[in-house]
């Protein structure tokens, strides 16, 4: 019941916003129609909107597949909702739409369009014994025959899909999200002696997985960096600014927090900063330091300040979405080692000055078996 209530809230929000079709795919000639299933009610649900699909997956629905590809123009397919039984219905027939509205169904607008070229047939079947999920729509005639043999009524053709594949298809992301918190039970939490750190890591893992999955980032790398950069969520920067990843101000337009931080010389040369942490904490003008590769020095820098650690996690994924970090994301990075290497060495936007940053990330991942999250 709770899952159905949460789902209804999502639906109402999308109805009010009037965004059944994702704005990111309007430029395409077709949209991928995502098919989801509610194991509690038996309903199948169909949407072209990735955000809507993602939200109802988070509410407990299972993602099944791309049902078909719908053109962005053509004959409208109407979407309706029965608030009494929590069921959706879709129809190409305006008279059927009006009849259902007259008996209490809520009209939710045009869900998608039917292909006027009639390229791909979608079959419709009705289960007279079901209150919710009473209709099924499929391009698979074998599926249609199978459920008809099981007692469903064959109602013929529902509408038509397109043979044209969409440019924006988030099928793989939804599949990963639907798989849930894969591998979380394989993380070596028992290797953490502190209960507070163990709890912090568990919550960080749960919060990171959906963000990392959608952003094509490796959850193992994201979590490992959070541990390293925040000192298990206990660093002054994390406690005072909710900054888990040591992200400096850069182009950030929000609040900032000035803090002393250690840097490591990546090459022999001259650096601006302080020779000791104590010198930096005293303040005053930065010094010109002649350092050798690997030497540590300290600086005072403005860091991004977040309202919560969740905001910090989301901003980390946003930063990694920049083109300079492509080598640290899927599909360019094939595994966590590739991503860690990119963050430490390969890309212009190297995450840290530490000359052993890649090794530190990989060691952290493998010691706690975080690669199971990927």
Short mmCIF file of C-alpha atoms in Angstrom, two decimals:
data_model
loop_
_atom_site.label_atom_id
_atom_site.label_comp_id
_atom_site.label_asym_id
_atom_site.label_seq_id
_atom_site.Cartn_x
_atom_site.Cartn_y
_atom_site.Cartn_z
CA UNK A 1 0.00 0.00 0.00
CA UNK A 2 2.80 2.43 0.87
CA UNK A 3 4.45 1.79 -2.49
CA UNK A 4 1.18 2.52 -4.30
CA UNK A 5 0.72 5.76 -2.33
CA UNK A 6 4.26 6.89 -3.11
CA UNK A 7 3.72 6.06 -6.76
CA UNK A 8 0.46 8.07 -6.88
CA UNK A 9 2.32 11.11 -5.55
CA UNK A 10 4.83 10.78 -8.40
CA UNK A 11 2.03 10.52 -10.94
CA UNK A 12 0.24 13.61 -9.59
CA UNK A 13 3.45 15.62 -9.78
CA UNK A 14 4.00 14.64 -13.39
CA UNK A 15 0.39 15.39 -14.30
CA UNK A 16 0.69 18.87 -12.80
CA UNK A 17 3.97 19.47 -14.58
CA UNK A 18 2.58 18.20 -17.88
CA UNK A 19 5.76 16.39 -18.83
CA UNK A 20 4.83 12.89 -19.90
CA UNK A 21 7.46 13.06 -22.62
CA UNK A 22 11.02 13.73 -21.48
CA UNK A 23 12.31 17.09 -22.69
CA UNK A 24 15.67 15.47 -23.35
CA UNK A 25 14.20 13.31 -26.10
CA UNK A 26 11.81 15.69 -27.84
CA UNK A 27 14.34 16.31 -30.57
CA UNK A 28 14.36 12.63 -31.50
CA UNK A 29 11.94 11.11 -34.01
CA UNK A 30 11.08 8.35 -31.52
CA UNK A 31 11.03 7.76 -27.77
CA UNK A 32 11.88 4.53 -26.01
CA UNK A 33 8.77 3.38 -24.14
CA UNK A 34 9.90 1.97 -20.82
CA UNK A 35 7.87 -0.89 -19.38
CA UNK A 36 7.67 -1.39 -15.61
CA UNK A 37 5.89 -3.84 -13.36
CA UNK A 38 4.40 -3.53 -9.88
CA UNK A 39 4.75 -6.92 -8.15
CA UNK A 40 2.20 -5.89 -5.51
CA UNK A 41 -0.66 -4.94 -7.83
CA UNK A 42 0.25 -6.79 -11.02
CA UNK A 43 0.07 -3.61 -13.09
CA UNK A 44 2.32 -2.91 -16.05
CA UNK A 45 3.12 0.73 -16.60
CA UNK A 46 4.53 2.43 -19.70
CA UNK A 47 6.27 5.78 -20.00
CA UNK A 48 8.72 7.62 -22.23
CA UNK A 49 9.86 9.76 -19.32
CA UNK A 50 13.12 8.56 -17.80
CA UNK A 51 12.63 10.58 -14.59
CA UNK A 52 9.17 9.12 -14.07
CA UNK A 53 10.48 5.59 -14.71
CA UNK A 54 13.37 6.15 -12.29
CA UNK A 55 11.07 7.46 -9.55
CA UNK A 56 8.66 4.56 -9.65
CA UNK A 57 11.58 2.11 -9.67
CA UNK A 58 12.68 3.80 -6.45
CA UNK A 59 9.12 3.28 -5.18
CA UNK A 60 9.49 -0.49 -5.60
CA UNK A 61 8.50 -1.26 -9.18
CA UNK A 62 10.62 -3.50 -11.40
CA UNK A 63 11.91 -2.33 -14.74
CA UNK A 64 11.35 -4.94 -17.45
CA UNK A 65 12.47 -3.62 -20.80
CA UNK A 66 11.85 -1.13 -23.59
CA UNK A 67 8.38 -2.15 -24.71
CA UNK A 68 8.53 -0.43 -28.09
CA UNK A 69 9.65 2.78 -29.78
CA UNK A 70 6.99 5.47 -30.08
CA UNK A 71 7.12 8.27 -32.68
CA UNK A 72 7.05 11.83 -31.37
CA UNK A 73 4.17 12.68 -33.71
CA UNK A 74 1.23 10.70 -35.00
CA UNK A 75 -2.09 9.52 -33.59
CA UNK A 76 -2.37 10.31 -29.85
CA UNK A 77 -2.57 7.52 -27.29
CA UNK A 78 -4.48 8.70 -24.23
CA UNK A 79 -3.45 7.89 -20.67
CA UNK A 80 -5.96 7.47 -17.83
CA UNK A 81 -5.78 6.58 -14.16
CA UNK A 82 -8.30 4.89 -11.86
CA UNK A 83 -7.74 6.30 -8.35
CA UNK A 84 -9.98 3.65 -6.77
CA UNK A 85 -7.91 0.63 -7.80
CA UNK A 86 -4.58 2.27 -8.68
CA UNK A 87 -4.62 1.20 -12.32
CA UNK A 88 -3.65 2.88 -15.58
CA UNK A 89 -5.25 2.45 -18.97
CA UNK A 90 -4.07 3.54 -22.40
CA UNK A 91 -6.17 3.89 -25.51
CA UNK A 92 -6.08 5.24 -29.05
CA UNK A 93 -9.87 5.61 -28.95
CA UNK A 94 -11.14 9.04 -27.85
CA UNK A 95 -14.63 7.65 -27.25
CA UNK A 96 -13.25 5.02 -24.88
CA UNK A 97 -11.29 7.76 -23.12
CA UNK A 98 -14.42 9.87 -22.63
CA UNK A 99 -16.45 6.89 -21.43
CA UNK A 100 -13.85 6.06 -18.76
CA UNK A 101 -13.69 9.68 -17.62
CA UNK A 102 -17.49 9.66 -17.23
CA UNK A 103 -17.28 6.68 -14.84
CA UNK A 104 -14.57 8.17 -12.65
CA UNK A 105 -11.21 7.67 -14.34
CA UNK A 106 -8.80 10.61 -14.39
CA UNK A 107 -7.57 11.73 -17.80
CA UNK A 108 -3.80 12.31 -17.65
CA UNK A 109 -3.19 13.59 -21.16
CA UNK A 110 -1.43 12.15 -24.19
CA UNK A 111 1.05 9.52 -23.11
CA UNK A 112 2.68 8.99 -26.52
CA UNK A 113 1.80 8.62 -30.20
CA UNK A 114 0.93 5.75 -32.50
CA UNK A 115 2.89 5.36 -35.73
CA UNK A 116 0.76 6.44 -38.68
CA UNK A 117 2.88 4.15 -40.89
CA UNK A 118 1.64 1.23 -38.75
CA UNK A 119 5.14 -0.22 -38.59
CA UNK A 120 5.05 -2.31 -35.38
CA UNK A 121 1.85 -3.86 -34.03
CA UNK A 122 1.04 -3.63 -30.32
CA UNK A 123 -1.44 -6.18 -29.06
CA UNK A 124 -3.92 -5.55 -26.26
CA UNK A 125 -5.30 -8.16 -23.87
CA UNK A 126 -7.73 -7.93 -20.93
CA UNK A 127 -7.83 -9.93 -17.70
CA UNK A 128 -11.44 -10.02 -16.47
CA UNK A 129 -10.35 -11.30 -13.06
CA UNK A 130 -7.89 -8.51 -12.24
CA UNK A 131 -8.80 -5.20 -10.60
CA UNK A 132 -5.39 -3.64 -11.18
CA UNK A 133 -3.17 -4.43 -14.13
CA UNK A 134 -6.18 -5.64 -16.06
CA UNK A 135 -4.70 -4.77 -19.47
CA UNK A 136 -1.46 -5.85 -21.10
CA UNK A 137 0.16 -4.30 -24.16
CA UNK A 138 2.95 -6.00 -26.08
CA UNK A 139 4.67 -6.18 -29.45
CA UNK A 140 5.36 -9.85 -28.81
CA UNK A 141 2.63 -11.96 -30.41
CA UNK A 142 3.94 -14.99 -28.57
CA UNK A 143 3.34 -13.21 -25.26
CA UNK A 144 -0.14 -12.28 -26.44
CA UNK A 145 -0.99 -15.90 -27.29
CA UNK A 146 0.46 -17.12 -24.00
CA UNK A 147 -1.66 -14.90 -21.76
CA UNK A 148 -4.77 -15.50 -23.89
CA UNK A 149 -4.30 -19.24 -23.29
CA UNK A 150 -4.05 -18.41 -19.57
CA UNK A 151 -7.50 -16.79 -19.60
CA UNK A 152 -6.96 -13.25 -20.87
CA UNK A 153 -9.21 -11.86 -23.59
CA UNK A 154 -7.59 -10.94 -26.88
CA UNK A 155 -8.69 -7.37 -27.65
CA UNK A 156 -6.78 -7.05 -30.91
CA UNK A 157 -4.47 -4.20 -31.87
CA UNK A 158 -3.90 -1.35 -29.41
CA UNK A 159 -1.73 1.00 -31.51
CA UNK A 160 1.49 0.97 -33.52
CA UNK A 161 5.13 1.51 -32.66
CA UNK A 162 7.99 2.62 -34.88
CA UNK A 163 10.91 0.71 -36.42
CA UNK A 164 13.17 3.72 -35.82
CA UNK A 165 15.41 3.44 -32.77
CA UNK A 166 15.60 6.54 -30.53
CA UNK A 167 18.86 8.42 -30.06
CA UNK A 168 18.22 8.74 -26.31
CA UNK A 169 17.64 5.32 -24.76
CA UNK A 170 18.32 4.92 -21.04
CA UNK A 171 17.46 1.24 -20.95
CA UNK A 172 20.80 0.20 -19.42
CA UNK A 173 20.57 2.80 -16.64
CA UNK A 174 17.04 1.75 -15.69
CA UNK A 175 18.09 -1.90 -15.72
CA UNK A 176 20.88 -1.18 -13.26
CA UNK A 177 18.61 0.91 -11.05
CA UNK A 178 16.00 -1.84 -11.03
CA UNK A 179 18.59 -4.36 -9.91
CA UNK A 180 18.65 -2.47 -6.64
CA UNK A 181 21.61 -2.13 -4.33
CA UNK A 182 23.59 -4.83 -6.06
CA UNK A 183 26.57 -6.07 -4.11
CA UNK A 184 25.91 -4.13 -0.92
CA UNK A 185 25.79 -7.40 1.04
CA UNK A 186 29.29 -8.24 -0.26
CA UNK A 187 30.97 -5.09 1.06
CA UNK A 188 33.38 -5.95 3.89
CA UNK A 189 31.74 -3.84 6.58
CA UNK A 190 33.13 -6.19 9.23
CA UNK A 191 36.60 -4.83 8.56
CA UNK A 192 35.53 -1.50 10.07
CA UNK A 193 36.01 -1.49 13.84
CA UNK A 194 34.01 1.69 14.47
CA UNK A 195 30.23 1.26 14.54
CA UNK A 196 29.71 4.92 13.63
CA UNK A 197 32.01 4.56 10.61
CA UNK A 198 30.28 1.34 9.60
CA UNK A 199 26.90 3.08 9.71
CA UNK A 200 28.27 6.08 7.83
CA UNK A 201 29.65 3.87 5.07
CA UNK A 202 26.39 1.92 4.76
CA UNK A 203 24.38 5.13 4.30
CA UNK A 204 26.96 6.54 1.89
CA UNK A 205 26.83 3.37 -0.22
CA UNK A 206 23.01 3.42 -0.36
CA UNK A 207 22.95 7.10 -1.33
CA UNK A 208 25.74 6.74 -3.90
CA UNK A 209 24.49 3.78 -5.94
CA UNK A 210 21.49 5.43 -7.70
CA UNK A 211 23.42 8.67 -8.29
CA UNK A 212 26.46 6.84 -9.65
CA UNK A 213 24.35 4.57 -11.83
CA UNK A 214 22.49 7.44 -13.47
CA UNK A 215 25.71 9.41 -13.92
CA UNK A 216 27.60 6.42 -15.41
CA UNK A 217 30.10 6.62 -12.54
CA UNK A 218 31.50 3.55 -10.78
CA UNK A 219 29.90 3.34 -7.30
CA UNK A 220 33.05 1.69 -5.95
CA UNK A 221 35.21 4.66 -6.98
CA UNK A 222 32.69 7.20 -5.72
CA UNK A 223 32.46 5.55 -2.30
CA UNK A 224 36.21 5.01 -2.03
CA UNK A 225 36.85 8.67 -2.79
CA UNK A 226 34.27 9.71 -0.20
CA UNK A 227 36.11 7.64 2.41
CA UNK A 228 39.53 8.99 1.44
CA UNK A 229 38.63 12.63 1.00
CA UNK A 230 36.33 12.95 4.02
CA UNK A 231 38.21 10.72 6.47
CA UNK A 232 35.13 8.53 6.94
CA UNK A 233 32.93 11.61 7.13
CA UNK A 234 34.91 12.95 10.09
CA UNK A 235 37.15 15.61 8.50
CA UNK A 236 36.67 19.23 9.46
CA UNK A 237 35.66 20.05 5.91
CA UNK A 238 32.96 17.38 5.97
CA UNK A 239 31.69 18.21 9.45
CA UNK A 240 31.57 21.98 8.83
CA UNK A 241 30.75 22.12 5.12
CA UNK A 242 29.31 18.66 4.25
CA UNK A 243 32.05 18.48 1.60
CA UNK A 244 32.84 14.77 1.14
CA UNK A 245 35.20 15.02 -1.83
CA UNK A 246 37.42 18.01 -1.11
CA UNK A 247 35.91 19.96 -3.99
CA UNK A 248 37.26 23.52 -4.15
CA UNK A 249 35.14 26.50 -5.16
CA UNK A 250 35.97 26.57 -8.88
CA UNK A 251 32.83 27.61 -10.76
CA UNK A 252 30.63 26.95 -7.71
CA UNK A 253 28.26 29.85 -7.04
CA UNK A 254 27.00 28.64 -3.67
CA UNK A 255 28.37 29.07 -0.16
CA UNK A 256 32.09 28.48 0.44
CA UNK A 257 34.19 27.44 3.40
CA UNK A 258 37.85 28.46 3.69
CA UNK A 259 40.11 25.75 5.04
CA UNK A 260 43.75 24.75 5.33
CA UNK A 261 44.56 21.76 3.16
CA UNK A 262 47.65 19.72 2.32
CA UNK A 263 48.95 19.50 -1.24
CA UNK A 264 51.72 17.38 -2.76
CA UNK A 265 54.16 18.63 -5.36
CA UNK A 266 53.71 16.58 -8.51
CA UNK A 267 57.03 17.78 -9.97
CA UNK A 268 60.17 19.61 -8.88
CA UNK A 269 59.49 23.33 -8.94
CA UNK A 270 58.23 26.45 -7.19
CA UNK A 271 54.88 26.43 -5.40
CA UNK A 272 52.87 29.08 -3.53
CA UNK A 273 51.78 28.07 -0.05
CA UNK A 274 53.09 27.31 3.42
CA UNK A 275 55.79 24.88 4.44
CA UNK A 276 53.92 23.61 7.51
CA UNK A 277 50.31 23.27 8.55
CA UNK A 278 50.98 25.52 11.52
CA UNK A 279 52.24 28.29 9.23
CA UNK A 280 49.09 28.02 7.14
CA UNK A 281 46.86 28.15 10.19
CA UNK A 282 48.57 31.38 11.27
CA UNK A 283 47.59 32.94 7.97
CA UNK A 284 49.48 35.76 6.38
CA UNK A 285 50.85 35.98 2.83
CA UNK A 286 51.61 32.68 1.09
CA UNK A 287 55.29 31.85 0.67
CA UNK A 288 57.19 30.91 -2.48
CA UNK A 289 58.39 27.37 -1.86
CA UNK A 290 61.00 25.41 -3.80
CA UNK A 291 59.89 21.78 -3.58
CA UNK A 292 60.84 18.40 -4.95
CA UNK A 293 58.35 15.95 -6.39
CA UNK A 294 56.40 14.35 -3.55
CA UNK A 295 57.03 17.10 -0.99
CA UNK A 296 54.01 18.24 1.00
CA UNK A 297 52.99 21.85 1.53
CA UNK A 298 49.84 23.60 2.75
CA UNK A 299 47.48 26.17 1.28
CA UNK A 300 44.36 28.06 2.35
CA UNK A 301 41.62 27.43 -0.17
CA UNK A 302 37.87 28.12 -0.59
CA UNK A 303 35.87 24.89 -0.69
CA UNK A 304 32.29 24.25 -1.71
CA UNK A 305 29.88 24.24 1.20
CA UNK A 306 26.80 22.02 0.93
CA UNK A 307 23.55 21.89 2.84
CA UNK A 308 23.89 18.13 3.28
CA UNK A 309 26.15 15.20 2.44
CA UNK A 310 23.53 14.07 -0.07
CA UNK A 311 24.02 17.35 -1.96
CA UNK A 312 27.77 16.74 -1.92
CA UNK A 313 27.30 13.27 -3.43
CA UNK A 314 25.04 14.66 -6.16
CA UNK A 315 27.50 17.45 -6.97
CA UNK A 316 30.35 14.94 -7.25
CA UNK A 317 28.42 13.15 -10.01
CA UNK A 318 27.66 16.50 -11.67
CA UNK A 319 31.37 17.39 -11.67
CA UNK A 320 32.30 14.03 -13.17
CA UNK A 321 29.74 14.61 -15.94
CA UNK A 322 32.07 17.27 -17.37
CA UNK A 323 33.80 16.38 -20.60
CA UNK A 324 37.23 16.44 -18.98
CA UNK A 325 36.28 13.46 -16.85
CA UNK A 326 34.99 11.24 -19.67
CA UNK A 327 37.84 8.76 -19.10
CA UNK A 328 36.65 8.23 -15.53
CA UNK A 329 33.08 7.31 -16.54
CA UNK A 330 31.44 4.46 -18.37
CA UNK A 331 31.79 3.48 -21.16
CA UNK A 332 35.29 4.91 -21.62
CA UNK A 333 36.38 3.42 -18.30
CA UNK A 334 35.80 -0.33 -18.45
CA UNK A 335 36.22 -0.94 -14.70
CA UNK A 336 37.09 0.72 -11.41
CA UNK A 337 40.82 0.49 -12.11
CA UNK A 338 40.47 2.45 -15.34
CA UNK A 339 38.38 5.08 -13.55
CA UNK A 340 40.82 5.37 -10.65
CA UNK A 341 43.71 5.70 -13.08
CA UNK A 342 41.93 8.49 -14.94
CA UNK A 343 41.20 10.38 -11.74
CA UNK A 344 44.77 10.08 -10.57
CA UNK A 345 46.84 10.37 -13.70
CA UNK A 346 45.31 10.50 -17.14
CA UNK A 347 43.01 13.49 -17.36
CA UNK A 348 43.76 17.21 -17.20
CA UNK A 349 41.35 17.53 -14.27
CA UNK A 350 43.21 15.13 -11.96
CA UNK A 351 41.28 14.92 -8.73
CA UNK A 352 44.18 15.22 -6.27
CA UNK A 353 47.82 16.25 -6.22
CA UNK A 354 48.85 13.03 -4.44
CA UNK A 355 51.19 11.06 -6.69
CA UNK A 356 49.74 7.79 -5.33
CA UNK A 357 46.07 8.77 -5.57
CA UNK A 358 45.18 6.01 -8.05
CA UNK A 359 46.82 3.36 -5.88
CA UNK A 360 45.06 4.69 -2.78
CA UNK A 361 41.63 4.48 -4.46
CA UNK A 362 42.20 0.95 -5.76
CA UNK A 363 43.53 -0.28 -2.42
CA UNK A 364 40.50 1.16 -0.61
CA UNK A 365 38.11 -0.46 -3.10
CA UNK A 366 39.69 -3.88 -2.90
CA UNK A 367 40.19 -3.94 0.88
CA UNK A 368 36.48 -3.35 1.49
CA UNK A 369 35.36 -5.22 -1.64
CA UNK A 370 33.59 -2.13 -2.96
CA UNK A 371 33.96 -3.43 -6.52
CA UNK A 372 30.96 -5.63 -5.73
CA UNK A 373 28.85 -2.47 -6.07
CA UNK A 374 29.76 -2.10 -9.74
#
